[in-house]
PDB file of N, CA and C and ligand atoms in Angstrom:
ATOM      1  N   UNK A   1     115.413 152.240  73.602  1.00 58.00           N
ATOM      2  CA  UNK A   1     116.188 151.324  74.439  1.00 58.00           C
ATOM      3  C   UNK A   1     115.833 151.536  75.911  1.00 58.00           C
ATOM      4  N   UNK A   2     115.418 150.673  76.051  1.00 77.00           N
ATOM      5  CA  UNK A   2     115.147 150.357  77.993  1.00 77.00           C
ATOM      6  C   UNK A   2     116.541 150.572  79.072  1.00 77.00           C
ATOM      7  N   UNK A   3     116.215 151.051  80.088  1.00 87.00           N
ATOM      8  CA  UNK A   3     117.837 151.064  81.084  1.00 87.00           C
ATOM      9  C   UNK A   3     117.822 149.526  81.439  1.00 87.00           C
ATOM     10  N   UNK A   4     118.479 149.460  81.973  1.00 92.00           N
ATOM     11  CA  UNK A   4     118.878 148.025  82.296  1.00 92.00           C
ATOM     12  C   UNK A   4     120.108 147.991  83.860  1.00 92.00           C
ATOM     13  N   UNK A   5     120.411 147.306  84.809  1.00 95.00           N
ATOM     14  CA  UNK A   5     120.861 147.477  85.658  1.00 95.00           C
ATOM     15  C   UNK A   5     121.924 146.508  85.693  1.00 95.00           C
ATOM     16  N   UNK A   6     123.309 146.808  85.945  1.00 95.00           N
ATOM     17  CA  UNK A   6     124.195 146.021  86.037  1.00 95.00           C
ATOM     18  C   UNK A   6     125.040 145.286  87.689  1.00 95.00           C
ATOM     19  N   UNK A   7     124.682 144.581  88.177  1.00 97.00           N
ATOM     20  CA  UNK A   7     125.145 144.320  89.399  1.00 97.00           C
ATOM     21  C   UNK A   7     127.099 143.618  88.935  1.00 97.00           C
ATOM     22  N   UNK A   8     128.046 144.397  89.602  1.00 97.00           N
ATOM     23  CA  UNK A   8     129.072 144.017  89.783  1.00 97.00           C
ATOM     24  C   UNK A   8     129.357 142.855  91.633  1.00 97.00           C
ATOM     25  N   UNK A   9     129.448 141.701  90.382  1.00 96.00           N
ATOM     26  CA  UNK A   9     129.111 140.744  91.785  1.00 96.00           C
ATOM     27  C   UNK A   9     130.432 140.252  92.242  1.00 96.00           C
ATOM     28  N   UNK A  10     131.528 141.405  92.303  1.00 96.00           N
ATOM     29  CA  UNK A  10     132.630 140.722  92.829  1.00 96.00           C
ATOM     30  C   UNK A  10     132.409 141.739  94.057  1.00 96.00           C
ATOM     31  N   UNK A  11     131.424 142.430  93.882  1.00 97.00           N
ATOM     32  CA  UNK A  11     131.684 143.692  94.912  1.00 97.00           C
ATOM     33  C   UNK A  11     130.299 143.507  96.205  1.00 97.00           C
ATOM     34  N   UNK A  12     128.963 142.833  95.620  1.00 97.00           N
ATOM     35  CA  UNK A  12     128.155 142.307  96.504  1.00 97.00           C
ATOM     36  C   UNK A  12     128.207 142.024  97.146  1.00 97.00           C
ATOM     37  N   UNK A  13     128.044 141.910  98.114  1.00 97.00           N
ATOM     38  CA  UNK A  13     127.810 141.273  99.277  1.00 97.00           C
ATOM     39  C   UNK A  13     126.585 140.858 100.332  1.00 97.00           C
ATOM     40  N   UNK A  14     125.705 140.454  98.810  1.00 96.00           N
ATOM     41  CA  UNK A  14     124.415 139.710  99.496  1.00 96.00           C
ATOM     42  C   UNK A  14     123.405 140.765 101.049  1.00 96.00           C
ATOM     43  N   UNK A  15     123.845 141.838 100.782  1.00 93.00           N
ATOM     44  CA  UNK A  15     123.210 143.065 101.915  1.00 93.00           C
ATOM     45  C   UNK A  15     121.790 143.192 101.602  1.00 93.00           C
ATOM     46  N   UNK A  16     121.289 143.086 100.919  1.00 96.00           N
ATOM     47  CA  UNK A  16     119.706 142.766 100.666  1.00 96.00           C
ATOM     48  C   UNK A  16     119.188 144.419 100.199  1.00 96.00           C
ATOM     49  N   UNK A  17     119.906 145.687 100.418  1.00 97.00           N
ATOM     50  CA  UNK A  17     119.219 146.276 101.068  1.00 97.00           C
ATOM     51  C   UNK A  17     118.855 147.042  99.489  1.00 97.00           C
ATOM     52  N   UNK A  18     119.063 146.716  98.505  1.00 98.00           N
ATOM     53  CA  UNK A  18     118.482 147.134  96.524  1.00 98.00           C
ATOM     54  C   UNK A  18     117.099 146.347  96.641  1.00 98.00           C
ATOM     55  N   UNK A  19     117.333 145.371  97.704  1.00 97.00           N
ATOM     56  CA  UNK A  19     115.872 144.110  97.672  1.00 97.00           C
ATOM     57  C   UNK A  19     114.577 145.048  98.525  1.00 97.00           C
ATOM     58  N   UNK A  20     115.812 145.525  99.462  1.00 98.00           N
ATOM     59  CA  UNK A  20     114.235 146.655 100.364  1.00 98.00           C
ATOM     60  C   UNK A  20     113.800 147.599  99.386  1.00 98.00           C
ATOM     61  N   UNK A  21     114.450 148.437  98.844  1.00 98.00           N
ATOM     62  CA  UNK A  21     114.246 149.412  97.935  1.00 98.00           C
ATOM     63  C   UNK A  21     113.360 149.749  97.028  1.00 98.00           C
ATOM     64  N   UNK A  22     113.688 148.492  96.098  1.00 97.00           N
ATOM     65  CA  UNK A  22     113.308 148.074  94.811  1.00 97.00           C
ATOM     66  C   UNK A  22     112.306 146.484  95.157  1.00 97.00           C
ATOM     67  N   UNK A  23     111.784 146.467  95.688  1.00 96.00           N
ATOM     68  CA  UNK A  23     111.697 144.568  95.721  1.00 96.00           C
ATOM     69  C   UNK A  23     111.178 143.818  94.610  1.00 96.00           C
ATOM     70  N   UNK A  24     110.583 144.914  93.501  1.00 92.00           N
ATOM     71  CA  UNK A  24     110.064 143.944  92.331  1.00 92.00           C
ATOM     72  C   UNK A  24     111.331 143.455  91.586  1.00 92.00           C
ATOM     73  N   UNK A  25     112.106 144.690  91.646  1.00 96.00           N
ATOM     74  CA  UNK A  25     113.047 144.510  90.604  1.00 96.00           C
ATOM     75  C   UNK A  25     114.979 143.551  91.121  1.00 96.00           C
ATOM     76  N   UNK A  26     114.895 143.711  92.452  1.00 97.00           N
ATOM     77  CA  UNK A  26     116.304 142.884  93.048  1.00 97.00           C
ATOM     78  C   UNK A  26     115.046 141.523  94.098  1.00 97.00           C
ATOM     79  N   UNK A  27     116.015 140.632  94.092  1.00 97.00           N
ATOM     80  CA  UNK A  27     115.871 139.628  94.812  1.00 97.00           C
ATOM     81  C   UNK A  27     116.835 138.817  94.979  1.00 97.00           C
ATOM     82  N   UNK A  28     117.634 138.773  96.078  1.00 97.00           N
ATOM     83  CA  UNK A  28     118.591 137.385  96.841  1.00 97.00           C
ATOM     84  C   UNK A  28     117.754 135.839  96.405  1.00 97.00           C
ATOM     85  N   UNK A  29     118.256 135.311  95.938  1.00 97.00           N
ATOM     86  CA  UNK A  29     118.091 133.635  95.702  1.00 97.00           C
ATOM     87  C   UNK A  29     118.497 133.074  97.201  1.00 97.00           C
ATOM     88  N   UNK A  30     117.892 131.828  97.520  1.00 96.00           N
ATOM     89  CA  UNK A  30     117.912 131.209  98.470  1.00 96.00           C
ATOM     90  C   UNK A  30     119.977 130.758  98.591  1.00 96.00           C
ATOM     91  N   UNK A  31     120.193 130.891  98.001  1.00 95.00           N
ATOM     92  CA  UNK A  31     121.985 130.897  97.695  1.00 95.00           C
ATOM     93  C   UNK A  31     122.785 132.581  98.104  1.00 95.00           C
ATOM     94  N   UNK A  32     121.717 133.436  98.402  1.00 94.00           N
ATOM     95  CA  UNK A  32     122.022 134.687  98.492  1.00 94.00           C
ATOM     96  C   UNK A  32     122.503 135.223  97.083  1.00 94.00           C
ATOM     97  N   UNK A  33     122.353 135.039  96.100  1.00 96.00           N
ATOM     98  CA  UNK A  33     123.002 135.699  94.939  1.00 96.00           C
ATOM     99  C   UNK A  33     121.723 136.366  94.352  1.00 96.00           C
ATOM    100  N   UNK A  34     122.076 137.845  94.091  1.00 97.00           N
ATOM    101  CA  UNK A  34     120.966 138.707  93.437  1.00 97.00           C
ATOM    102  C   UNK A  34     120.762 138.430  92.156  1.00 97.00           C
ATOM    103  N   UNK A  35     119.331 138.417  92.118  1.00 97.00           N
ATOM    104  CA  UNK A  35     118.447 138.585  91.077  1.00 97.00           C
ATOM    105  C   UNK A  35     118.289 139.838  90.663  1.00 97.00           C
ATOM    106  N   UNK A  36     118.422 139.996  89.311  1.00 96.00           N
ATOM    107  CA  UNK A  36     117.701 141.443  88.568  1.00 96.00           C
ATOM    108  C   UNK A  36     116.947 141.514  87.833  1.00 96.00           C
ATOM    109  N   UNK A  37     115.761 141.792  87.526  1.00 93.00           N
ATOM    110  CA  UNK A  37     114.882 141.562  86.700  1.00 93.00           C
ATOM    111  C   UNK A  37     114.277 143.203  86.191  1.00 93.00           C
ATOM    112  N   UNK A  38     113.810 143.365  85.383  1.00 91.00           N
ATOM    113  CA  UNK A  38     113.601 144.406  84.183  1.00 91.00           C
ATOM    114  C   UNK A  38     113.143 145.426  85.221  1.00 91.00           C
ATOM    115  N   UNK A  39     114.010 146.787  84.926  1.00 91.00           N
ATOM    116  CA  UNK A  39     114.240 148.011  85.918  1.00 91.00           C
ATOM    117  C   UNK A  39     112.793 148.687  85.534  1.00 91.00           C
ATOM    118  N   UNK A  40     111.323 148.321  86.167  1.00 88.00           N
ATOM    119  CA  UNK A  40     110.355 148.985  85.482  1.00 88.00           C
ATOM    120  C   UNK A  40     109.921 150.201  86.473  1.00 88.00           C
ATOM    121  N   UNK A  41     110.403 150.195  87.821  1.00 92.00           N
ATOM    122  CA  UNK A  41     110.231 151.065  88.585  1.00 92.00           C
ATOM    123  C   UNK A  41     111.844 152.204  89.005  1.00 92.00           C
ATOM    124  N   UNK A  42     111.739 153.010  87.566  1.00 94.00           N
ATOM    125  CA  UNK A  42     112.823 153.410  87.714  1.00 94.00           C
ATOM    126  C   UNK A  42     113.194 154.589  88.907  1.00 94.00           C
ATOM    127  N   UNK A  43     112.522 154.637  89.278  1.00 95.00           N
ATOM    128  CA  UNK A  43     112.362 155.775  90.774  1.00 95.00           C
ATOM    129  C   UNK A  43     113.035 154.675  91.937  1.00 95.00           C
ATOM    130  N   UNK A  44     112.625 154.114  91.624  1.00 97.00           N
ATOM    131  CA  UNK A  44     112.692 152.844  93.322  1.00 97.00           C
ATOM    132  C   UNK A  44     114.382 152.356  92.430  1.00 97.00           C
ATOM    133  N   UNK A  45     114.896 151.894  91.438  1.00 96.00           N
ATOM    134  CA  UNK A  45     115.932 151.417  90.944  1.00 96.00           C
ATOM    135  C   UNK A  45     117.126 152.443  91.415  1.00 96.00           C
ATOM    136  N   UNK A  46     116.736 153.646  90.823  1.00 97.00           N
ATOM    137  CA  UNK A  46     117.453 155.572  91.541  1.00 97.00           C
ATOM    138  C   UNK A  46     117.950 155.228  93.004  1.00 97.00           C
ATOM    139  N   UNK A  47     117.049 155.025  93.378  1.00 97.00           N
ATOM    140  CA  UNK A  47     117.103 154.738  94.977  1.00 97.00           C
ATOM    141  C   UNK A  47     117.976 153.581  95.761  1.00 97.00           C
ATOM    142  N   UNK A  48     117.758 152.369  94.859  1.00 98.00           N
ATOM    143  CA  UNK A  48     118.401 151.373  95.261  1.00 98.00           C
ATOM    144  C   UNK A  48     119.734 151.352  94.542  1.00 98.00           C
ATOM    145  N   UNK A  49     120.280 151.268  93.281  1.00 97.00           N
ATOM    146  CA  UNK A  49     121.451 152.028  93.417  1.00 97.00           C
ATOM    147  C   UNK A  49     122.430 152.892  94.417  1.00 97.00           C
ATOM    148  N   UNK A  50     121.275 153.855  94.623  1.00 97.00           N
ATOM    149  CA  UNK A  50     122.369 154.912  95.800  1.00 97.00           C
ATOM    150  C   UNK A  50     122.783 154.335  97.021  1.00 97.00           C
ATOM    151  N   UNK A  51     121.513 153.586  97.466  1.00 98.00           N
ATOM    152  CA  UNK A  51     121.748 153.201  98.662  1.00 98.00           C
ATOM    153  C   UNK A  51     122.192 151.310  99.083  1.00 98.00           C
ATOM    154  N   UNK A  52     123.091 151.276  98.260  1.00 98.00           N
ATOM    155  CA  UNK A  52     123.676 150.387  98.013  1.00 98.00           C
ATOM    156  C   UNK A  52     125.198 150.290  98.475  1.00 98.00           C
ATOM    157  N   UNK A  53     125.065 149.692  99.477  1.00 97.00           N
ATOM    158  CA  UNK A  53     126.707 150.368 100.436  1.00 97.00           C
ATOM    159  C   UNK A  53     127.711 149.844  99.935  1.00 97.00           C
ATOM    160  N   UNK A  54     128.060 148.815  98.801  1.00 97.00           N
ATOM    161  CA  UNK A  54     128.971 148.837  98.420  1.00 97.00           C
ATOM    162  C   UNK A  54     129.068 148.972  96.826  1.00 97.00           C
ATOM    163  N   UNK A  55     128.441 149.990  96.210  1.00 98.00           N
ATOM    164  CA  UNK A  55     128.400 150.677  95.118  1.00 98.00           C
ATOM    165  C   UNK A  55     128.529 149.469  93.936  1.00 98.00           C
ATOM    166  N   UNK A  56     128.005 147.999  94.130  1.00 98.00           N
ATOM    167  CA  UNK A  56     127.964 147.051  93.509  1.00 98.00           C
ATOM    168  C   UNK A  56     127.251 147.516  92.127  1.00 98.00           C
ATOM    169  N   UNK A  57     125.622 148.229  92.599  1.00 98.00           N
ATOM    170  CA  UNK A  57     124.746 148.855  90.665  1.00 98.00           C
ATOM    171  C   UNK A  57     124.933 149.650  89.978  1.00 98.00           C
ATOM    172  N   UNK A  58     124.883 149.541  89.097  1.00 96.00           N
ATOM    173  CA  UNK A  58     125.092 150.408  87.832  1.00 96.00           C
ATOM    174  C   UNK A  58     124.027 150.545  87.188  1.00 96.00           C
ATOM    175  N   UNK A  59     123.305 151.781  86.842  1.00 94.00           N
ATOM    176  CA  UNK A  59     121.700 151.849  86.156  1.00 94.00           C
ATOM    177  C   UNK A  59     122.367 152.446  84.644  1.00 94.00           C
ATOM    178  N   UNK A  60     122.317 151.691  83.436  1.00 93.00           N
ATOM    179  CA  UNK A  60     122.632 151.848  82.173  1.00 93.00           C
ATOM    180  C   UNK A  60     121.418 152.287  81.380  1.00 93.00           C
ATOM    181  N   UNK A  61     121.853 153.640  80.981  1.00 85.00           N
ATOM    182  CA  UNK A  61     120.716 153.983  79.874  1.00 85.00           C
ATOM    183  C   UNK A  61     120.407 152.881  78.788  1.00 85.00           C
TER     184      UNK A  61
HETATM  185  S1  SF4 B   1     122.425 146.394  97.997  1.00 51.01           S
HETATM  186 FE1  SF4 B   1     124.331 146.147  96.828  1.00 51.01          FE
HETATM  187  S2  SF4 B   1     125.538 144.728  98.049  1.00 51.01           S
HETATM  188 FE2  SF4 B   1     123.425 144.568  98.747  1.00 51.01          FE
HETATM  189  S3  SF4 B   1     122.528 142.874  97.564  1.00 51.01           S
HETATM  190 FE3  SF4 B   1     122.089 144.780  96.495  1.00 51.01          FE
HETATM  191  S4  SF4 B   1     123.768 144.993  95.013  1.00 51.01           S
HETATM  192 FE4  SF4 B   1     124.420 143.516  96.537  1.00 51.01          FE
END
């Protein structure tokens, strides 16, 4: 089983900054709403998680 990343989007707030981190794997839509796509850089995912100021990700085994 692959991890997989869960964004809690009541808590987002479109901060971009999982998009600096990670950029293959988060992306803001032109609507600002994040994109997640398959956690293949799980080092950079580690990272963007943490530094995610309003503790919106969740990285699921
Ligand atoms: S860093 Fe957190 S708040 Fe910012 S876009 Fe990503 S999930 Fe949303």
């Amino acid at each position: 089983m692959t991890a997989r990343v869960v964004v809690d989007r009541e808590v987002c707030m479109s901060a971009g900054v999982c998009e600096l981190e990670a950029p293959g794997v988060f992306e803001l839509d032109a609507d600002g709403r994040l994109q997640v796509g398959e956690p293949t850089d799980l080092a950079a995912v580690e990272t963007a998680v943490r530094a995610c100021p309003t503790g919106a990700l969740q990285l699921l085994d």
